[in-house]
């Protein structure tokens, strides 16, 4: 019979909110409400947890790899974006949002990372673009929440 599940990776202690394959397909990153990012080695026959990235003080909402897999970004409800190497070393923390970071994405050339923020009762509701090399905010795109 048909089984759509190839495997199940268990290790987080709370909801998994985001997953992303590295560009070469050998590593999977998962971000969780347990405030961690886990890295999973998919290169062998059986997936193996290869590390837990700790540093966020609230749930991790989004994870994304850059174009060559040399950097991973994680966005969190703590309002920060953290940058990590594939071996789990933290490269920096991007601060500027006043609300949860719900989404992160790298530019195609990996020179920039964008982060999207917003949550009920807070007025951030912005997209910020950061220069990866310096960690500096390049611009902030703001808008208003539509009411219905």
CSV table of N, CA and C in Angstrom, one decimal, residues 23 65-72 84-86 91 110:
chain,number,residue,atom,x,y,z
A,23,UNK,N,19.7,23.8,0.7
A,23,UNK,CA,19.7,23.7,-0.7
A,23,UNK,C,20.2,22.4,-1.3
A,65,UNK,N,17.0,28.9,4.8
A,65,UNK,CA,18.4,28.8,4.4
A,65,UNK,C,18.7,29.8,3.4
A,66,UNK,N,20.0,30.2,3.3
A,66,UNK,CA,20.4,31.1,2.2
A,66,UNK,C,20.7,30.2,1.0
A,67,UNK,N,21.1,30.8,-0.1
A,67,UNK,CA,21.1,30.1,-1.4
A,67,UNK,C,22.1,28.9,-1.5
A,68,UNK,N,23.2,29.0,-0.7
A,68,UNK,CA,24.2,27.9,-0.7
A,68,UNK,C,24.2,27.1,0.5
A,69,UNK,N,23.3,27.3,1.5
A,69,UNK,CA,23.3,26.5,2.7
A,69,UNK,C,24.3,26.9,3.7
A,70,UNK,N,25.0,28.0,3.5
A,70,UNK,CA,26.1,28.4,4.5
A,70,UNK,C,25.5,29.2,5.7
A,71,UNK,N,24.2,29.5,5.6
A,71,UNK,CA,23.6,30.3,6.7
A,71,UNK,C,22.2,30.0,6.8
A,72,UNK,N,21.7,30.0,8.1
A,72,UNK,CA,20.3,29.7,8.4
A,72,UNK,C,19.8,30.9,9.2
A,84,UNK,N,22.6,31.6,11.8
A,84,UNK,CA,23.4,30.4,12.3
A,84,UNK,C,24.1,29.8,11.2
A,85,UNK,N,25.3,29.2,11.5
A,85,UNK,CA,26.0,28.4,10.5
A,85,UNK,C,25.4,27.0,10.5
A,86,UNK,N,25.7,26.2,9.5
A,86,UNK,CA,25.1,24.8,9.4
A,86,UNK,C,25.6,23.9,10.6
A,91,UNK,N,25.8,33.4,14.4
A,91,UNK,CA,26.6,34.4,13.7
A,91,UNK,C,26.1,35.8,14.1
A,110,UNK,N,21.8,36.1,-1.3
A,110,UNK,CA,22.1,35.9,0.2
A,110,UNK,C,22.8,37.1,0.8
